[in-house]
């Protein structure tokens, strides 16, 4: 093809037809430019296809991760609400002369629930990889980027409140260690199979102790704050799942 064009140019020069030669040369340049533009367009099209394919893979991975996080978060919320119910029961029954119409074994079961301090075991592998690799900023869906940012803020808030709650629950646990029978509480779990204590103890006396009341109150406040934050995170997770589902359709 190149040899053919050269022959045409040489023929025009030999025939001293310079006007036609320049027109031909301009036409040839235009054809070359058009060819380059077409090649660039094809290359851009291929690059766009690669980017769309890679983003679709990222969205699928995000969707899977957030679906799993929703499952673990739902389980954690159930446990948190169980702890909140136990703490609320105890706080409602604190009095100068407490009267609690349940057996000592049932009471120990309730008290055991008050020291349960569950945490959400979430996966952040995909999100952290996106942040570290810079892919997060290159996502085409602006709403998704906004929700992922909101999710990161929600996680920071949750971690801060979880840390504060740990201090409060450790204080409550220490109260039981010093003033009651931790063995009887642990007998409601899976790790103590040796039965209940044979020593004297009186957990009812806790219910007229201001120190115990303050500790229960502290834990209940933290549990309810954590439930609020976990519920907020769940709402964001549901939005992210919806966006990544629609993007993969």
Coordinates of N, CA and C in Angstrom, one line a residue:
X1 N 0.8 -1.2 0.0 CA 0.0 0.0 0.0 C 0.9 1.2 0.0
X2 N 1.9 1.3 0.9 CA 2.8 2.4 0.9 C 3.5 2.6 -0.4
X3 N 4.0 1.4 -1.0 CA 4.7 1.5 -2.3 C 3.8 2.1 -3.4
X4 N 2.5 1.7 -3.3 CA 1.5 2.2 -4.3 C 1.4 3.8 -4.2
X5 N 1.3 4.3 -3.0 CA 1.2 5.8 -2.8 C 2.5 6.5 -3.3
X6 N 3.6 5.8 -3.1 CA 4.9 6.4 -3.5 C 4.9 6.5 -5.0
X7 N 4.4 5.5 -5.7 CA 4.4 5.5 -7.2 C 3.6 6.6 -7.7
X8 N 2.4 6.9 -7.0 CA 1.6 7.9 -7.5 C 2.2 9.3 -7.3
X9 N 2.9 9.5 -6.1 CA 3.6 10.7 -5.9 C 4.7 10.9 -6.9
X10 N 5.5 9.9 -7.2 CA 6.6 10.0 -8.1 C 6.1 10.3 -9.5
X11 N 5.0 9.7 -9.9 CA 4.4 9.9 -11.2 C 4.0 11.4 -11.4
X12 N 3.4 11.9 -10.3 CA 2.9 13.3 -10.4 C 4.1 14.3 -10.5
X13 N 5.1 14.0 -9.8 CA 6.3 14.8 -9.8 C 7.0 14.8 -11.2
X14 N 7.1 13.6 -11.7 CA 7.7 13.4 -13.0 C 6.9 14.1 -14.1
X15 N 5.6 14.1 -14.0 CA 4.8 14.8 -15.0 C 4.7 16.3 -14.7
X16 N 5.4 16.8 -13.7 CA 5.4 18.2 -13.4 C 4.0 18.7 -13.1
X17 N 3.2 17.9 -12.5 CA 1.9 18.3 -12.1 C 1.9 18.6 -10.6
X18 N 2.6 19.7 -10.2 CA 2.8 20.0 -8.8 C 1.5 20.4 -8.1
X19 N 0.5 21.0 -8.8 CA -0.7 21.4 -8.1 C -1.5 20.1 -7.7
X20 N -1.5 19.1 -8.6 CA -2.2 17.9 -8.3 C -1.4 17.1 -7.2
X21 N -0.1 17.3 -7.2 CA 0.8 16.6 -6.2 C 0.5 17.1 -4.8
X22 N 0.4 18.5 -4.7 CA 0.1 19.1 -3.4 C -1.3 18.7 -2.9
X23 N -2.3 18.7 -3.8 CA -3.6 18.2 -3.4 C -3.6 16.8 -2.9
X24 N -2.9 16.0 -3.7 CA -2.8 14.6 -3.3 C -2.1 14.4 -1.9
X25 N -1.0 15.2 -1.8 CA -0.2 15.1 -0.5 C -1.1 15.5 0.7
X26 N -1.9 16.6 0.5 CA -2.8 17.0 1.6 C -3.8 16.0 1.9
X27 N -4.4 15.3 0.8 CA -5.4 14.3 1.0 C -4.8 13.1 1.7
X28 N -3.5 12.8 1.4 CA -2.8 11.7 2.1 C -2.6 12.0 3.5
X29 N -2.3 13.2 3.8 CA -2.1 13.6 5.2 C -3.4 13.5 6.0
X30 N -4.5 13.9 5.3 CA -5.8 13.9 6.0 C -6.2 12.4 6.3
X31 N -5.9 11.5 5.3 CA -6.2 10.1 5.5 C -5.4 9.5 6.7
X32 N -4.1 10.0 6.8 CA -3.2 9.5 7.9 C -3.8 10.0 9.2
X33 N -4.2 11.3 9.2 CA -4.8 11.8 10.5 C -6.0 11.1 10.9
X34 N -6.9 10.8 9.9 CA -8.1 10.1 10.1 C -7.8 8.7 10.7
X35 N -6.8 8.1 10.1 CA -6.4 6.7 10.5 C -5.9 6.8 12.0
X36 N -5.2 7.8 12.3 CA -4.7 7.9 13.7 C -5.8 8.1 14.7
X37 N -6.8 9.0 14.3 CA -7.9 9.3 15.1 C -8.8 8.0 15.3
X38 N -8.9 7.3 14.3 CA -9.7 6.0 14.4 C -9.0 5.1 15.4
X39 N -7.7 5.0 15.2 CA -6.9 4.1 16.1 C -7.0 4.5 17.5
X40 N -6.9 5.8 17.7 CA -7.1 6.4 19.1 C -8.4 6.1 19.7
X41 N -9.5 6.2 18.8 CA -10.8 6.0 19.3 C -11.0 4.5 19.7
X42 N -10.4 3.6 18.8 CA -10.5 2.2 19.2 C -9.8 1.9 20.5
X43 N -8.6 2.5 20.6 CA -7.8 2.3 21.8 C -8.6 2.8 23.1
X44 N -9.2 4.0 22.9 CA -10.0 4.6 24.0 C -11.2 3.7 24.3
X45 N -11.8 3.1 23.3 CA -13.0 2.2 23.5 C -12.5 1.0 24.2
X46 N -11.4 0.4 23.9 CA -10.9 -0.7 24.6 C -10.6 -0.4 26.0
X47 N -9.9 0.8 26.3 CA -9.6 1.1 27.6 C -10.9 1.3 28.5
X48 N -11.9 1.9 27.8 CA -13.2 2.1 28.5 C -13.8 0.8 28.9
X49 N -13.7 -0.2 28.0 CA -14.3 -1.5 28.2 C -13.5 -2.1 29.4
X50 N -12.2 -2.0 29.4 CA -11.4 -2.5 30.5 C -11.8 -1.9 31.9
X51 N -12.0 -0.6 31.9 CA -12.3 0.1 33.1 C -13.7 -0.3 33.6
X52 N -14.7 -0.4 32.6 CA -16.0 -0.9 33.0 C -16.0 -2.3 33.6
X53 N -15.2 -3.2 33.0 CA -15.1 -4.5 33.4 C -14.5 -4.6 34.8
X54 N -13.4 -3.8 35.0 CA -12.7 -3.8 36.3 C -13.6 -3.2 37.4
X55 N -14.4 -2.2 37.0 CA -15.3 -1.6 38.0 C -16.4 -2.5 38.4
X56 N -16.9 -3.3 37.4 CA -18.0 -4.3 37.6 C -17.5 -5.3 38.6
X57 N -16.2 -5.7 38.5 CA -15.6 -6.7 39.4 C -15.5 -6.1 40.8
X58 N -15.1 -4.8 40.9 CA -15.0 -4.1 42.2 C -16.4 -4.1 42.9
X59 N -17.4 -3.7 42.1 CA -18.8 -3.6 42.6 C -19.3 -4.9 43.1
X60 N -19.0 -6.0 42.4 CA -19.5 -7.3 42.8 C -18.8 -7.7 44.1
X61 N -17.5 -7.4 44.2 CA -16.8 -7.7 45.5 C -17.3 -6.9 46.6
X62 N -17.6 -5.6 46.4 CA -18.2 -4.7 47.4 C -19.5 -5.3 47.8
X63 N -20.3 -5.6 46.9 CA -21.7 -6.2 47.1 C -21.6 -7.4 48.0
X64 N -20.7 -8.3 47.7 CA -20.5 -9.5 48.5 C -20.1 -9.2 49.9
X65 N -19.2 -8.3 50.0 CA -18.6 -7.9 51.4 C -19.7 -7.3 52.2
X66 N -20.5 -6.4 51.6 CA -21.5 -5.7 52.4 C -22.7 -6.6 52.7
X67 N -23.0 -7.5 51.9 CA -24.0 -8.5 52.2 C -23.6 -9.3 53.4
X68 N -22.4 -9.7 53.5 CA -21.8 -10.5 54.6 C -21.8 -9.6 55.9
X69 N -21.4 -8.4 55.7 CA -21.4 -7.4 56.9 C -22.8 -7.2 57.4
X70 N -23.8 -7.2 56.5 CA -25.2 -7.0 57.0 C -25.6 -8.2 57.9
X71 N -25.2 -9.4 57.5 CA -25.6 -10.6 58.2 C -25.0 -10.6 59.6
X72 N -23.7 -10.3 59.7 CA -23.0 -10.2 61.0 C -23.5 -9.1 61.8
X73 N -23.9 -7.9 61.2 CA -24.4 -6.8 61.9 C -25.7 -7.1 62.5
X74 N -26.6 -7.8 61.8 CA -27.9 -8.2 62.3 C -27.8 -9.1 63.5
X75 N -26.8 -10.0 63.4 CA -26.6 -10.9 64.6 C -26.1 -10.1 65.8
X76 N -25.2 -9.2 65.6 CA -24.7 -8.4 66.7 C -25.8 -7.5 67.3
X77 N -26.7 -7.0 66.5 CA -27.8 -6.1 67.0 C -28.7 -7.0 67.9
X78 N -28.9 -8.2 67.5 CA -29.8 -9.1 68.3 C -29.1 -9.2 69.7
X79 N -27.8 -9.5 69.7 CA -27.1 -9.7 71.0 C -27.1 -8.4 71.8
X80 N -26.9 -7.3 71.2 CA -26.9 -6.0 71.9 C -28.2 -5.7 72.5
X81 N -29.3 -6.0 71.8 CA -30.6 -5.7 72.3 C -30.9 -6.7 73.5
X82 N -30.4 -7.9 73.4 CA -30.6 -8.8 74.6 C -29.9 -8.3 75.8
X83 N -28.6 -7.7 75.6 CA -27.9 -7.1 76.7 C -28.7 -5.9 77.2
X84 N -29.2 -5.1 76.3 CA -29.9 -3.9 76.7 C -31.2 -4.3 77.5
X85 N -31.9 -5.3 77.1 CA -33.1 -5.8 77.9 C -32.7 -6.2 79.3
X86 N -31.6 -6.9 79.4 CA -31.1 -7.4 80.8 C -30.8 -6.2 81.6
X87 N -30.0 -5.3 81.1 CA -29.6 -4.1 81.8 C -30.8 -3.2 82.3
X88 N -31.8 -3.1 81.3 CA -33.0 -2.4 81.6 C -33.8 -3.0 82.8
X89 N -33.9 -4.4 82.7 CA -34.6 -5.1 83.8 C -33.9 -4.8 85.1
X90 N -32.6 -4.9 85.2 CA -31.9 -4.7 86.4 C -32.1 -3.3 86.9
X91 N -32.0 -2.3 86.0 CA -32.1 -0.9 86.5 C -33.6 -0.6 87.0
X92 N -34.6 -1.2 86.3 CA -35.9 -1.1 86.8 C -36.2 -1.6 88.2
X93 N -35.4 -2.6 88.6 CA -35.7 -3.3 89.9 C -34.8 -2.8 91.0
X94 N -33.9 -1.8 90.7 CA -33.1 -1.3 91.8 C -33.9 -0.4 92.7
X95 N -33.8 -0.7 94.0 CA -34.7 0.0 95.0 C -34.0 -0.1 96.4
X96 N -34.5 0.7 97.3 CA -34.0 0.6 98.7 C -34.3 -0.8 99.3
X97 N -35.5 -1.3 99.0 CA -35.8 -2.7 99.4 C -36.3 -3.4 98.2
X98 N -35.4 -3.9 97.4 CA -35.7 -4.6 96.2 C -36.5 -5.9 96.4
X99 N -37.6 -6.1 95.5 CA -38.3 -7.3 95.5 C -38.3 -7.8 94.1
X100 N -37.6 -8.9 93.9 CA -37.5 -9.4 92.5 C -38.1 -10.8 92.5
X101 N -39.2 -10.9 91.7 CA -40.0 -12.2 91.7 C -39.4 -13.2 90.7
X102 N -38.1 -13.5 90.8 CA -37.6 -14.6 90.0 C -36.6 -15.4 90.9
X103 N -36.3 -16.6 90.5 CA -35.4 -17.5 91.3 C -34.0 -17.0 91.2
X104 N -33.2 -17.4 92.2 CA -31.7 -17.0 92.2 C -31.0 -17.4 90.9
X105 N -31.4 -18.6 90.4 CA -30.8 -19.1 89.1 C -31.2 -18.2 88.0
X106 N -32.5 -17.8 87.9 CA -33.0 -16.9 86.9 C -32.3 -15.5 87.0
X107 N -32.1 -15.1 88.2 CA -31.5 -13.8 88.4 C -30.0 -13.8 87.9
X108 N -29.3 -14.9 88.2 CA -28.0 -15.0 87.7 C -27.9 -15.1 86.2
X109 N -28.9 -15.6 85.6 CA -29.0 -15.7 84.1 C -29.1 -14.2 83.6
X110 N -30.0 -13.4 84.2 CA -30.1 -12.0 83.8 C -28.8 -11.3 84.0
X111 N -28.2 -11.4 85.2 CA -27.0 -10.7 85.5 C -25.9 -11.1 84.5
X112 N -25.9 -12.4 84.1 CA -24.9 -12.9 83.1 C -25.1 -12.1 81.8
X113 N -26.3 -11.9 81.4 CA -26.6 -11.2 80.2 C -26.1 -9.7 80.2
X114 N -26.1 -9.2 81.5 CA -25.7 -7.7 81.6 C -24.3 -7.5 81.2
X115 N -23.4 -8.5 81.4 CA -22.0 -8.3 81.1 C -21.6 -8.8 79.7
X116 N -22.6 -9.3 78.9 CA -22.3 -9.6 77.6 C -22.1 -8.3 76.8
X117 N -21.0 -8.2 76.1 CA -20.6 -7.0 75.4 C -20.2 -7.3 74.0
X118 N -21.1 -7.7 73.2 CA -20.8 -8.2 71.8 C -20.3 -7.0 70.9
X119 N -19.4 -7.5 70.0 CA -18.9 -6.5 69.0 C -19.2 -7.0 67.6
X120 N -19.3 -6.1 66.7 CA -19.5 -6.4 65.3 C -18.2 -6.8 64.6
X121 N -18.1 -8.1 64.2 CA -16.9 -8.5 63.5 C -17.2 -8.3 62.0
X122 N -16.7 -7.2 61.5 CA -17.0 -6.8 60.1 C -15.8 -7.0 59.2
X123 N -16.1 -7.1 57.9 CA -15.0 -7.2 56.9 C -14.8 -5.8 56.3
X124 N -13.5 -5.4 56.2 CA -13.2 -4.1 55.6 C -12.2 -4.3 54.5
X125 N -11.9 -5.6 54.1 CA -10.8 -5.9 53.2 C -11.0 -5.1 51.8
X126 N -12.1 -5.2 51.2 CA -12.3 -4.6 49.9 C -12.3 -3.1 50.0
X127 N -13.0 -2.6 51.0 CA -13.0 -1.1 51.1 C -11.6 -0.5 51.4
X128 N -10.8 -1.2 52.2 CA -9.5 -0.7 52.5 C -8.6 -0.8 51.3
X129 N -8.7 -1.9 50.5 CA -8.0 -2.0 49.3 C -8.3 -0.9 48.3
X130 N -9.6 -0.6 48.2 CA -10.0 0.5 47.3 C -9.3 1.8 47.7
X131 N -9.3 2.1 49.0 CA -8.8 3.3 49.5 C -7.2 3.4 49.3
X132 N -6.6 2.2 49.6 CA -5.1 2.2 49.5 C -4.6 2.3 48.1
X133 N -5.4 1.7 47.1 CA -5.0 1.6 45.7 C -5.4 2.9 45.0
X134 N -6.3 3.7 45.5 CA -6.7 4.9 44.8 C -7.9 4.6 43.9
X135 N -8.4 3.4 43.9 CA -9.5 3.0 43.1 C -10.9 3.6 43.5
X136 N -10.9 3.9 44.8 CA -12.2 4.5 45.4 C -12.5 5.8 44.7
X137 N -11.6 6.7 44.5 CA -11.8 7.9 43.8 C -12.2 7.8 42.4
X138 N -11.8 6.7 41.7 CA -12.0 6.5 40.3 C -13.4 5.8 40.0
X139 N -14.1 5.4 41.1 CA -15.5 4.9 40.8 C -16.4 5.9 40.1
X140 N -17.1 5.4 39.2 CA -17.9 6.3 38.4 C -19.2 6.8 39.1
X141 N -19.7 5.9 40.0 CA -21.0 6.3 40.7 C -20.7 7.2 41.9
X142 N -21.1 8.4 41.7 CA -20.8 9.4 42.8 C -21.6 9.1 44.0
X143 N -22.9 8.6 43.9 CA -23.7 8.3 45.1 C -23.0 7.2 45.9
X144 N -22.4 6.2 45.2 CA -21.8 5.1 45.9 C -20.5 5.6 46.6
X145 N -19.8 6.5 46.0 CA -18.6 7.1 46.7 C -19.0 7.8 47.9
X146 N -20.1 8.6 47.8 CA -20.6 9.3 49.0 C -21.0 8.4 50.1
X147 N -21.7 7.3 49.8 CA -22.2 6.3 50.8 C -21.0 5.6 51.4
X148 N -20.0 5.3 50.6 CA -18.8 4.6 51.2 C -18.1 5.5 52.2
X149 N -18.1 6.8 51.8 CA -17.5 7.8 52.7 C -18.3 7.9 54.0
X150 N -19.6 7.9 53.9 CA -20.5 8.0 55.1 C -20.2 6.7 56.0
X151 N -20.1 5.6 55.3 CA -19.9 4.3 56.0 C -18.6 4.3 56.8
X152 N -17.5 4.9 56.2 CA -16.2 5.0 56.9 C -16.3 5.9 58.1
X153 N -17.1 7.0 58.0 CA -17.3 7.8 59.2 C -18.1 7.1 60.3
X154 N -19.1 6.3 59.8 CA -19.9 5.6 60.8 C -19.1 4.5 61.5
X155 N -18.2 3.9 60.8 CA -17.3 2.9 61.4 C -16.4 3.5 62.5
X156 N -15.9 4.7 62.2 CA -15.0 5.4 63.1 C -15.8 5.7 64.4
X157 N -17.1 6.2 64.2 CA -17.9 6.5 65.3 C -18.2 5.2 66.2
X158 N -18.5 4.1 65.5 CA -18.8 2.9 66.2 C -17.6 2.4 67.0
X159 N -16.4 2.5 66.4 CA -15.2 2.0 67.1 C -14.9 2.8 68.3
X160 N -15.1 4.2 68.2 CA -14.9 5.0 69.4 C -15.9 4.7 70.5
X161 N -17.1 4.4 70.2 CA -18.1 4.1 71.2 C -17.9 2.7 71.7
X162 N -17.5 1.8 70.9 CA -17.2 0.4 71.4 C -16.1 0.5 72.4
X163 N -15.1 1.3 72.1 CA -13.9 1.4 73.0 C -14.4 2.0 74.4
X164 N -15.2 3.0 74.4 CA -15.7 3.6 75.6 C -16.6 2.6 76.4
X165 N -17.4 1.8 75.6 CA -18.2 0.8 76.3 C -17.4 -0.3 77.0
X166 N -16.3 -0.7 76.4 CA -15.5 -1.7 77.0 C -15.0 -1.3 78.4
X167 N -14.7 -0.1 78.6 CA -14.3 0.4 79.9 C -15.4 0.3 80.9
X168 N -16.6 0.6 80.5 CA -17.8 0.6 81.4 C -18.1 -0.9 81.7
X169 N -18.1 -1.8 80.7 CA -18.4 -3.2 81.0 C -17.3 -3.9 81.8
X170 N -16.1 -3.5 81.7 CA -15.0 -4.0 82.5 C -15.2 -3.6 84.0
X171 N -15.7 -2.4 84.2 CA -16.0 -1.9 85.6 C -17.2 -2.8 86.2
X172 N -18.2 -3.1 85.4 CA -19.3 -3.9 85.9 C -18.8 -5.3 86.2
X173 N -18.0 -5.8 85.3 CA -17.4 -7.2 85.5 C -16.6 -7.2 86.8
X174 N -15.8 -6.2 87.0 CA -15.0 -6.1 88.3 C -15.9 -6.0 89.5
X175 N -17.1 -5.3 89.4 CA -18.0 -5.3 90.5 C -18.5 -6.7 90.9
X176 N -18.8 -7.5 89.9 CA -19.3 -8.8 90.1 C -18.2 -9.7 90.7
X177 N -16.9 -9.5 90.2 CA -15.8 -10.2 90.8 C -15.6 -10.0 92.3
X178 N -15.7 -8.7 92.6 CA -15.5 -8.3 94.0 C -16.6 -8.6 95.0
X179 N -17.9 -8.4 94.5 CA -19.0 -8.5 95.4 C -20.0 -9.7 95.2
X180 N -19.8 -10.4 94.2 CA -20.7 -11.6 94.0 C -20.0 -12.8 93.5
X181 N -20.8 -13.7 92.9 CA -20.3 -15.0 92.5 C -20.2 -15.0 90.9
X182 N -19.0 -14.7 90.5 CA -18.8 -14.8 89.0 C -19.0 -16.2 88.5
X183 N -18.7 -17.2 89.3 CA -18.9 -18.6 88.9 C -20.3 -18.9 88.6
X184 N -21.2 -18.3 89.4 CA -22.6 -18.6 89.2 C -23.1 -17.9 87.9
X185 N -22.5 -16.7 87.6 CA -22.9 -16.1 86.3 C -22.3 -16.9 85.1
X186 N -21.1 -17.3 85.3 CA -20.5 -18.0 84.2 C -21.1 -19.4 83.9
X187 N -21.8 -19.9 85.0 CA -22.5 -21.2 84.8 C -23.6 -21.1 83.7
X188 N -24.0 -19.9 83.4 CA -25.0 -19.7 82.3 C -24.3 -19.8 80.9
X189 N -23.0 -19.7 80.9 CA -22.3 -19.8 79.6 C -21.9 -21.2 79.2
X190 N -20.8 -21.3 78.4 CA -20.4 -22.6 78.0 C -19.1 -23.0 78.5
X191 N -18.4 -22.2 79.3 CA -17.0 -22.4 79.7 C -16.9 -23.0 81.1
X192 N -17.9 -22.8 81.9 CA -17.9 -23.4 83.3 C -18.9 -24.6 83.4
X193 N -18.3 -25.8 83.5 CA -19.2 -27.0 83.5 C -19.1 -27.6 84.9
X194 N -18.5 -26.9 85.9 CA -18.4 -27.5 87.2 C -19.5 -27.1 88.1
X195 N -20.5 -26.4 87.6 CA -21.7 -26.1 88.4 C -21.6 -24.8 89.2
X196 N -22.6 -24.6 90.0 CA -22.6 -23.3 90.7 C -21.8 -23.3 92.0
X197 N -21.6 -22.2 92.6 CA -20.8 -22.1 93.8 C -21.5 -22.7 95.0
X198 N -20.7 -23.2 95.9 CA -21.2 -23.7 97.2 C -21.0 -22.7 98.3
X199 N -20.5 -21.5 98.0 CA -20.2 -20.5 98.9 C -21.4 -19.6 99.1
X200 N -21.5 -18.9 100.2 CA -22.6 -17.9 100.4 C -22.4 -16.7 99.5
X201 N -23.5 -16.2 99.0 CA -23.5 -15.0 98.2 C -24.9 -14.4 98.2
X202 N -25.0 -13.2 97.8 CA -26.3 -12.5 97.8 C -26.4 -11.5 96.7
X203 N -26.8 -11.9 95.5 CA -26.9 -11.0 94.4 C -28.0 -10.0 94.5
X204 N -29.0 -10.3 95.3 CA -30.1 -9.4 95.5 C -29.6 -8.1 96.2
X205 N -28.6 -8.2 97.0 CA -28.1 -7.0 97.7 C -27.5 -6.0 96.7
X206 N -27.2 -6.4 95.5 CA -26.7 -5.5 94.5 C -27.7 -4.4 94.2
X207 N -29.0 -4.8 94.3 CA -30.1 -4.0 93.8 C -30.4 -2.8 94.8
X208 N -29.7 -2.7 95.9 CA -29.8 -1.6 96.7 C -28.5 -0.8 96.9
X209 N -27.6 -1.1 96.0 CA -26.2 -0.5 96.0 C -26.1 0.6 94.9
X210 N -25.8 1.8 95.3 CA -25.7 2.9 94.4 C -24.6 2.7 93.4
X211 N -23.5 2.1 93.8 CA -22.4 1.8 92.9 C -22.8 0.9 91.8
X212 N -23.5 -0.1 92.2 CA -24.1 -1.1 91.2 C -25.0 -0.4 90.2
X213 N -25.9 0.5 90.8 CA -26.8 1.2 89.9 C -26.1 2.1 88.9
X214 N -25.1 2.8 89.4 CA -24.3 3.7 88.5 C -23.6 2.9 87.4
X215 N -23.1 1.7 87.7 CA -22.4 0.9 86.7 C -23.4 0.3 85.7
X216 N -24.6 -0.1 86.2 CA -25.6 -0.6 85.3 C -26.1 0.5 84.3
X217 N -26.3 1.7 84.9 CA -26.8 2.8 84.1 C -25.7 3.2 83.1
X218 N -24.5 3.2 83.4 CA -23.4 3.5 82.5 C -23.4 2.5 81.3
X219 N -23.5 1.2 81.6 CA -23.5 0.2 80.5 C -24.7 0.3 79.6
X220 N -25.9 0.6 80.2 CA -27.1 0.7 79.4 C -27.0 1.9 78.5
X221 N -26.5 3.0 79.0 CA -26.3 4.2 78.1 C -25.5 3.8 76.9
X222 N -24.3 3.2 77.2 CA -23.4 2.8 76.1 C -24.0 1.8 75.1
X223 N -24.7 0.8 75.6 CA -25.4 -0.1 74.8 C -26.4 0.5 73.8
X224 N -27.2 1.4 74.4 CA -28.2 2.1 73.5 C -27.6 3.0 72.5
X225 N -26.5 3.7 72.9 CA -25.8 4.5 71.9 C -25.2 3.6 70.8
X226 N -24.7 2.5 71.2 CA -24.1 1.6 70.2 C -25.1 1.0 69.3
X227 N -26.3 0.7 69.8 CA -27.4 0.2 69.0 C -27.8 1.3 67.9
X228 N -27.8 2.5 68.4 CA -28.2 3.6 67.5 C -27.1 3.7 66.3
X229 N -25.9 3.6 66.7 CA -24.8 3.7 65.7 C -24.8 2.5 64.8
X230 N -25.0 1.3 65.3 CA -25.0 0.1 64.5 C -26.2 0.2 63.5
X231 N -27.4 0.7 64.0 CA -28.5 0.8 63.2 C -28.3 1.8 62.0
X232 N -27.6 2.9 62.3 CA -27.3 3.8 61.3 C -26.4 3.2 60.3
X233 N -25.4 2.5 60.7 CA -24.5 1.8 59.8 C -25.3 0.8 58.9
X234 N -26.2 0.1 59.5 CA -27.0 -0.9 58.7 C -27.8 -0.2 57.6
X235 N -28.3 1.0 57.9 CA -29.1 1.8 56.9 C -28.1 2.1 55.7
X236 N -26.9 2.5 56.0 CA -25.9 2.8 55.0 C -25.6 1.6 54.2
X237 N -25.4 0.5 54.9 CA -25.0 -0.8 54.2 C -26.1 -1.2 53.2
X238 N -27.4 -1.0 53.6 CA -28.5 -1.4 52.8 C -28.5 -0.5 51.5
X239 N -28.2 0.7 51.6 CA -28.1 1.6 50.5 C -26.9 1.2 49.5
X240 N -25.8 0.8 50.1 CA -24.6 0.4 49.3 C -25.0 -0.9 48.6
X241 N -25.6 -1.8 49.3 CA -26.0 -3.1 48.6 C -27.0 -2.8 47.5
X242 N -27.9 -1.9 47.7 CA -28.8 -1.6 46.6 C -28.1 -0.9 45.4
X243 N -27.2 0.0 45.7 CA -26.5 0.7 44.6 C -25.6 -0.4 43.8
X244 N -24.9 -1.2 44.5 CA -24.0 -2.2 43.9 C -24.8 -3.3 43.2
X245 N -26.0 -3.6 43.6 CA -26.8 -4.5 42.9 C -27.3 -3.9 41.6
X246 N -27.7 -2.7 41.6 CA -28.2 -2.0 40.4 C -27.1 -1.8 39.4
X247 N -25.9 -1.6 39.9 CA -24.8 -1.3 39.0 C -24.3 -2.6 38.3
X248 N -24.6 -3.7 38.9 CA -24.2 -5.0 38.4 C -25.3 -5.6 37.4
X249 N -26.5 -5.0 37.4 CA -27.6 -5.5 36.6 C -27.3 -5.3 35.1

